[in-house]
Each structure stands twice: as structure tokens, then as C-alpha cells.
PDB file of C-alpha atoms and ligand atoms in Angstrom:
ATOM      1  CA  UNK A1364       0.000   0.000   0.000  1.00 94.00           C
ATOM      2  CA  UNK A1365       1.660   3.164  -1.259  1.00 98.00           C
ATOM      3  CA  UNK A1366       0.720   6.159   0.931  1.00 98.00           C
ATOM      4  CA  UNK A1367       0.621   9.669  -0.494  1.00 99.00           C
ATOM      5  CA  UNK A1368       0.449  12.972   1.424  1.00 99.00           C
ATOM      6  CA  UNK A1369      -0.307  16.472   0.181  1.00 99.00           C
ATOM      7  CA  UNK A1370      -0.819  19.848   1.860  1.00 98.00           C
ATOM      8  CA  UNK A1371      -2.950  22.862   1.122  1.00 97.00           C
ATOM      9  CA  UNK A1372      -5.641  25.361   2.026  1.00 97.00           C
ATOM     10  CA  UNK A1373      -8.115  24.040  -0.569  1.00 98.00           C
ATOM     11  CA  UNK A1374     -10.419  27.044  -0.216  1.00 97.00           C
ATOM     12  CA  UNK A1375     -13.379  27.355  -2.635  1.00 97.00           C
ATOM     13  CA  UNK A1376     -12.524  23.853  -3.869  1.00 97.00           C
ATOM     14  CA  UNK A1377     -11.997  24.051  -7.622  1.00 97.00           C
ATOM     15  CA  UNK A1378     -10.863  22.033 -10.634  1.00 97.00           C
ATOM     16  CA  UNK A1379      -7.187  22.732 -10.009  1.00 98.00           C
ATOM     17  CA  UNK A1380      -7.496  21.236  -6.525  1.00 98.00           C
ATOM     18  CA  UNK A1381      -9.375  18.213  -7.831  1.00 98.00           C
ATOM     19  CA  UNK A1382      -6.700  17.677 -10.492  1.00 98.00           C
ATOM     20  CA  UNK A1383      -3.832  17.632  -7.991  1.00 98.00           C
ATOM     21  CA  UNK A1384      -5.798  15.262  -5.748  1.00 98.00           C
ATOM     22  CA  UNK A1385      -6.626  12.981  -8.697  1.00 98.00           C
ATOM     23  CA  UNK A1386      -3.007  12.850  -9.906  1.00 98.00           C
ATOM     24  CA  UNK A1387      -1.632  12.438  -6.362  1.00 98.00           C
ATOM     25  CA  UNK A1388      -3.941   9.474  -5.735  1.00 98.00           C
ATOM     26  CA  UNK A1389      -2.908   7.956  -9.071  1.00 98.00           C
ATOM     27  CA  UNK A1390       0.651   7.713  -7.698  1.00 98.00           C
ATOM     28  CA  UNK A1391      -0.398   5.362  -4.901  1.00 98.00           C
ATOM     29  CA  UNK A1392      -3.203   3.643  -3.028  1.00 98.00           C
ATOM     30  CA  UNK A1393      -4.041   5.908  -0.096  1.00 98.00           C
ATOM     31  CA  UNK A1394      -4.166   9.718  -0.136  1.00 99.00           C
ATOM     32  CA  UNK A1395      -3.866  11.831   2.990  1.00 99.00           C
ATOM     33  CA  UNK A1396      -4.625  15.552   2.703  1.00 99.00           C
ATOM     34  CA  UNK A1397      -3.297  17.900   5.383  1.00 98.00           C
ATOM     35  CA  UNK A1398      -5.559  20.936   5.167  1.00 98.00           C
ATOM     36  CA  UNK A1399      -4.396  24.227   6.642  1.00 98.00           C
ATOM     37  CA  UNK A1400      -6.212  25.313   9.797  1.00 98.00           C
ATOM     38  CA  UNK A1401      -7.570  28.865   9.946  1.00 98.00           C
ATOM     39  CA  UNK A1402      -4.787  29.726  12.381  1.00 98.00           C
ATOM     40  CA  UNK A1403      -2.087  28.374  10.039  1.00 98.00           C
ATOM     41  CA  UNK A1404      -3.651  30.228   7.129  1.00 97.00           C
ATOM     42  CA  UNK A1405      -3.179  33.422   9.125  1.00 97.00           C
ATOM     43  CA  UNK A1406       0.508  32.508   9.436  1.00 95.00           C
ATOM     44  CA  UNK A1407       0.582  31.916   5.660  1.00 92.00           C
ATOM     45  CA  UNK A1408      -1.069  35.306   5.200  1.00 94.00           C
ATOM     46  CA  UNK A1409      -4.208  33.732   3.770  1.00 92.00           C
ATOM     47  CA  UNK A1410      -7.834  34.260   4.873  1.00 93.00           C
ATOM     48  CA  UNK A1411      -9.989  31.442   3.554  1.00 96.00           C
ATOM     49  CA  UNK A1412     -13.603  32.021   2.562  1.00 94.00           C
ATOM     50  CA  UNK A1413     -14.583  28.674   4.169  1.00 97.00           C
ATOM     51  CA  UNK A1414     -13.394  27.806   7.654  1.00 98.00           C
ATOM     52  CA  UNK A1415     -11.319  24.724   8.443  1.00 98.00           C
ATOM     53  CA  UNK A1416     -14.279  22.431   9.272  1.00 98.00           C
ATOM     54  CA  UNK A1417     -16.028  23.265   5.990  1.00 98.00           C
ATOM     55  CA  UNK A1418     -12.859  22.828   3.924  1.00 98.00           C
ATOM     56  CA  UNK A1419     -12.245  19.490   5.673  1.00 98.00           C
ATOM     57  CA  UNK A1420     -15.796  18.264   4.949  1.00 98.00           C
ATOM     58  CA  UNK A1421     -15.512  19.226   1.284  1.00 98.00           C
ATOM     59  CA  UNK A1422     -12.211  17.376   0.899  1.00 98.00           C
ATOM     60  CA  UNK A1423     -13.636  14.287   2.639  1.00 98.00           C
ATOM     61  CA  UNK A1424     -16.322  14.217  -0.068  1.00 98.00           C
ATOM     62  CA  UNK A1425     -13.716  13.931  -2.859  1.00 98.00           C
ATOM     63  CA  UNK A1426     -13.417  10.359  -4.157  1.00 98.00           C
ATOM     64  CA  UNK A1427      -9.594  10.504  -4.310  1.00 98.00           C
ATOM     65  CA  UNK A1428      -9.175  11.480  -0.648  1.00 99.00           C
ATOM     66  CA  UNK A1429      -8.872   8.792   2.042  1.00 99.00           C
ATOM     67  CA  UNK A1430      -8.017  10.877   5.111  1.00 98.00           C
ATOM     68  CA  UNK A1431      -7.987  14.575   5.983  1.00 98.00           C
ATOM     69  CA  UNK A1432      -5.762  15.837   8.808  1.00 98.00           C
ATOM     70  CA  UNK A1433      -5.026  19.394  10.028  1.00 98.00           C
ATOM     71  CA  UNK A1434      -1.972  21.320   8.918  1.00 98.00           C
ATOM     72  CA  UNK A1435      -1.185  23.482  11.953  1.00 98.00           C
ATOM     73  CA  UNK A1436       2.329  24.686  11.136  1.00 97.00           C
ATOM     74  CA  UNK A1437       5.309  24.390   8.774  1.00 96.00           C
ATOM     75  CA  UNK A1438       7.262  22.172  11.168  1.00 96.00           C
ATOM     76  CA  UNK A1439       4.930  19.166  11.362  1.00 97.00           C
ATOM     77  CA  UNK A1440       5.723  17.708   7.933  1.00 98.00           C
ATOM     78  CA  UNK A1441       8.557  15.325   8.889  1.00 98.00           C
ATOM     79  CA  UNK A1442       6.448  14.053  11.784  1.00 98.00           C
ATOM     80  CA  UNK A1443       3.450  13.620   9.461  1.00 98.00           C
ATOM     81  CA  UNK A1444       5.536  11.538   7.044  1.00 98.00           C
ATOM     82  CA  UNK A1445       6.746   9.323   9.887  1.00 98.00           C
ATOM     83  CA  UNK A1446       3.450   9.073  11.783  1.00 98.00           C
ATOM     84  CA  UNK A1447       1.380   8.259   8.687  1.00 98.00           C
ATOM     85  CA  UNK A1448       4.058   6.076   7.065  1.00 98.00           C
ATOM     86  CA  UNK A1449       4.031   8.229   3.947  1.00 98.00           C
ATOM     87  CA  UNK A1450       5.922   7.053   0.852  1.00 98.00           C
ATOM     88  CA  UNK A1451       5.446  10.152  -1.299  1.00 98.00           C
ATOM     89  CA  UNK A1452       4.633  13.815  -0.666  1.00 98.00           C
ATOM     90  CA  UNK A1453       2.993  15.480  -3.655  1.00 98.00           C
ATOM     91  CA  UNK A1454       2.698  19.233  -4.206  1.00 98.00           C
ATOM     92  CA  UNK A1455       1.926  21.533  -7.091  1.00 98.00           C
ATOM     93  CA  UNK A1456       4.862  22.926  -9.062  1.00 97.00           C
ATOM     94  CA  UNK A1457       4.555  26.342  -7.408  1.00 97.00           C
ATOM     95  CA  UNK A1458       6.143  24.660  -4.357  1.00 98.00           C
ATOM     96  CA  UNK A1459       9.062  23.155  -6.265  1.00 98.00           C
ATOM     97  CA  UNK A1460      12.319  23.827  -4.441  1.00 97.00           C
ATOM     98  CA  UNK A1461      10.638  25.067  -1.263  1.00 98.00           C
ATOM     99  CA  UNK A1462      12.729  24.070   1.749  1.00 97.00           C
ATOM    100  CA  UNK A1463       9.674  22.795   3.637  1.00 97.00           C
ATOM    101  CA  UNK A1464       9.370  20.057   1.013  1.00 98.00           C
ATOM    102  CA  UNK A1465      12.953  19.656  -0.199  1.00 98.00           C
ATOM    103  CA  UNK A1466      13.926  18.728   3.370  1.00 98.00           C
ATOM    104  CA  UNK A1467      11.479  15.801   3.237  1.00 98.00           C
ATOM    105  CA  UNK A1468      13.590  14.129   0.520  1.00 98.00           C
ATOM    106  CA  UNK A1469      15.722  12.703   3.339  1.00 97.00           C
ATOM    107  CA  UNK A1470      12.801  10.513   4.467  1.00 98.00           C
ATOM    108  CA  UNK A1471      10.412  10.116   1.541  1.00 98.00           C
ATOM    109  CA  UNK A1472       9.883  10.763  -2.157  1.00 98.00           C
ATOM    110  CA  UNK A1473       8.786  14.307  -3.043  1.00 98.00           C
ATOM    111  CA  UNK A1474       6.914  14.857  -6.317  1.00 98.00           C
ATOM    112  CA  UNK A1475       5.890  18.226  -7.769  1.00 98.00           C
ATOM    113  CA  UNK A1476       3.116  18.128 -10.339  1.00 98.00           C
ATOM    114  CA  UNK A1477       2.338  20.895 -12.838  1.00 98.00           C
ATOM    115  CA  UNK A1478      -0.277  23.333 -11.593  1.00 97.00           C
ATOM    116  CA  UNK A1479      -3.564  23.396 -13.482  1.00 97.00           C
ATOM    117  CA  UNK A1480      -3.443  26.585 -15.519  1.00 96.00           C
ATOM    118  CA  UNK A1481      -6.185  29.214 -15.540  1.00 95.00           C
ATOM    119  CA  UNK A1482      -7.766  28.536 -12.154  1.00 96.00           C
ATOM    120  CA  UNK A1483      -7.051  29.591  -8.581  1.00 94.00           C
ATOM    121  CA  UNK A1484      -9.022  30.621  -5.537  1.00 93.00           C
ATOM    122  CA  UNK A1485      -7.784  34.188  -5.989  1.00 91.00           C
ATOM    123  CA  UNK A1486      -8.943  34.191  -9.616  1.00 93.00           C
ATOM    124  CA  UNK A1487     -12.387  32.956  -8.599  1.00 92.00           C
ATOM    125  CA  UNK A1488     -12.697  35.731  -6.015  1.00 90.00           C
ATOM    126  CA  UNK A1489     -11.497  38.389  -8.459  1.00 90.00           C
ATOM    127  CA  UNK A1490     -13.698  37.112 -11.271  1.00 90.00           C
ATOM    128  CA  UNK A1491     -16.731  37.097  -9.008  1.00 89.00           C
ATOM    129  CA  UNK A1492     -15.591  40.399  -7.506  1.00 84.00           C
ATOM    130  CA  UNK A1493     -16.415  39.029  -4.067  1.00 63.00           C
ATOM    131  CA  UNK A1494     -16.705  41.518  -1.259  1.00 62.00           C
ATOM    132  CA  UNK A1495     -15.272  40.526   2.121  1.00 60.00           C
ATOM    133  CA  UNK A1496     -17.970  38.332   3.780  1.00 56.00           C
ATOM    134  CA  UNK A1497     -19.790  40.316   6.491  1.00 54.00           C
ATOM    135  CA  UNK A1498     -19.827  37.498   9.030  1.00 56.00           C
ATOM    136  CA  UNK A1499     -16.186  36.588   8.680  1.00 53.00           C
ATOM    137  CA  UNK A1500     -15.401  32.941   7.877  1.00 53.00           C
ATOM    138  CA  UNK A1501     -18.300  31.347   6.022  1.00 52.00           C
ATOM    139  CA  UNK A1502     -19.402  27.823   6.770  1.00 49.00           C
ATOM    140  CA  UNK A1503     -21.984  25.236   5.780  1.00 49.00           C
ATOM    141  CA  UNK A1504     -24.679  25.237   8.488  1.00 52.00           C
ATOM    142  CA  UNK A1505     -24.145  22.186  10.706  1.00 52.00           C
ATOM    143  CA  UNK A1506     -27.651  20.857  10.101  1.00 47.00           C
TER     144      UNK A1506
HETATM  145  N1  C2G B 871      -2.938  23.755  -7.197  1.00 63.70           N
HETATM  146  C1  C2G B 871      -2.798  23.315  -8.509  1.00 63.70           C
HETATM  147  N2  C2G B 871      -3.361  24.025  -9.512  1.00 63.70           N
HETATM  148  C2  C2G B 871      -4.069  25.148  -9.247  1.00 63.70           C
HETATM  149  C3  C2G B 871      -4.229  25.589  -7.913  1.00 63.70           C
HETATM  150  C4  C2G B 871      -3.651  24.873  -6.892  1.00 63.70           C
HETATM  151  O1  C2G B 871      -2.159  22.280  -8.772  1.00 63.70           O
HETATM  152  N3  C2G B 871      -4.621  25.834 -10.291  1.00 63.70           N
HETATM  153  C5  C2G B 871      -2.308  22.971  -6.130  1.00 63.70           C
HETATM  154  C6  C2G B 871      -1.236  23.739  -5.368  1.00 63.70           C
HETATM  155  O2  C2G B 871       0.003  23.700  -6.064  1.00 63.70           O
HETATM  156  C7  C2G B 871      -1.186  22.974  -4.047  1.00 63.70           C
HETATM  157  C8  C2G B 871      -2.635  22.494  -3.882  1.00 63.70           C
HETATM  158  O3  C2G B 871      -3.266  22.634  -5.167  1.00 63.70           O
HETATM  159  O4  C2G B 871      -0.330  21.838  -4.170  1.00 63.70           O
HETATM  160  C9  C2G B 871      -3.401  23.311  -2.868  1.00 63.70           C
HETATM  161  O5  C2G B 871      -3.310  24.667  -3.260  1.00 63.70           O
HETATM  162  P1  C2G B 871      -3.697  25.791  -2.168  1.00 63.70           P
HETATM  163  O6  C2G B 871      -4.997  25.445  -1.556  1.00 63.70           O
HETATM  164  O7  C2G B 871      -3.495  27.122  -2.809  1.00 63.70           O
HETATM  165  O8  C2G B 871      -2.608  25.520  -1.056  1.00 63.70           O
HETATM  166  P2  C2G B 871      -1.348  26.432  -0.665  1.00 63.70           P
HETATM  167  O9  C2G B 871      -1.810  27.767  -0.239  1.00 63.70           O
HETATM  168  O10 C2G B 871      -0.388  26.312  -1.773  1.00 63.70           O
HETATM  169  O11 C2G B 871      -0.862  25.699   0.668  1.00 63.70           O
HETATM  170  O12 C2G B 871       2.289  23.625   3.484  1.00 63.70           O
HETATM  171  C10 C2G B 871       1.912  23.874   2.163  1.00 63.70           C
HETATM  172  C11 C2G B 871       0.720  24.774   2.085  1.00 63.70           C
HETATM  173  O13 C2G B 871      -0.292  24.397   2.986  1.00 63.70           O
HETATM  174  C12 C2G B 871       0.154  24.752   0.660  1.00 63.70           C
END
């Protein structure tokens, strides 16, 4: 059983996200997604439209995803690889060469896949000319 791990915010889940998840899963048998918490997003300088719980639920609904765990900080990655017995970490090509992932090459395979052109969460927001949500982080009602 080849175990794959990828990281991301995955806000406003879109085709580019689905494509990286599809291709990551195709490299193995079990795909773990570490999704950035709202607190870690703040560290990354990102403010997601959907909060962590909503982004986690949406990822859990994707057929390629087997497990969703929180990404709380930059430092947890080596521990994640060890704890979840990961064979390969997969990221989009915009992360190629980043020390947070290059350092993982000591303990697992690291694969960068081409980003899907023409789509991003920022582009969606700009195209829809979204105003800042009044009530802060939006979420799916827990009904
Ligand atoms: N991605 C992609 N094509 C796009 C958009 C995103 O392949 N058009 C990939 C990114 O390269 C990344 C993943 O989808 O591998 C998630 O992208 P984001 O949600 O933007 O995540 P990011 O902010 O890059 O956070 O510790 C790493 C960070 O958590 C990654």
C-alpha cells in the first residue's frame, strides 16, 4: 500500500485542486490531505472564505481522498511523514524547491506536479468580484 500525502488550504474547492488530488492518488493507493487550519492560514497570510471544518468536509467528499488531517504549522511535515508512514509527498509545481518540502527528501519521495493553468481561488474571487464576507469565515450550516 503506497501512501501519499499532500498539503494545502483548498479554499473554494476548484478544478485545479481536484486535479492535484486525482493525480496524487494515481501515484499510490491511499491519499492523505493535510488541510491548513484557519490559524495556520493566518501565518501563511491567507484568509480562507470557508473555515477549516467546511474545507475538511468538502475534501472528505472527494473520491480521491482517504483521510484529511489538520496542517497546523510548517514544522509538522517530517512528523506527518513518519506518523502516517508516507511514501510520497505530492505538491503543485509552485512549491518546487521550497525548503519545507525539499527537506522531506531525506525521508520520503517528493513529487511536484504541474499546476492546473487558468484557475485559482484568488482568480475565482477576483472574477466574481467578491466583497469581504460580512460574518467573517463562512461555513456550511451544521444541520
Ligand atoms: N494547485 C494546482 N493548480 C491550481 C491551484 C492549486 O495544482 N490551479 C495545487 C497547489 O500547487 C497545491 C494544492 O493545489 O499543491 C493546494 O493549493 P492551495 O490550496 O493554494 O494551497 P497552498 O496555499 O499552496 O498551501 O504547506 C503547504 C501549504 O499548505 C500549501
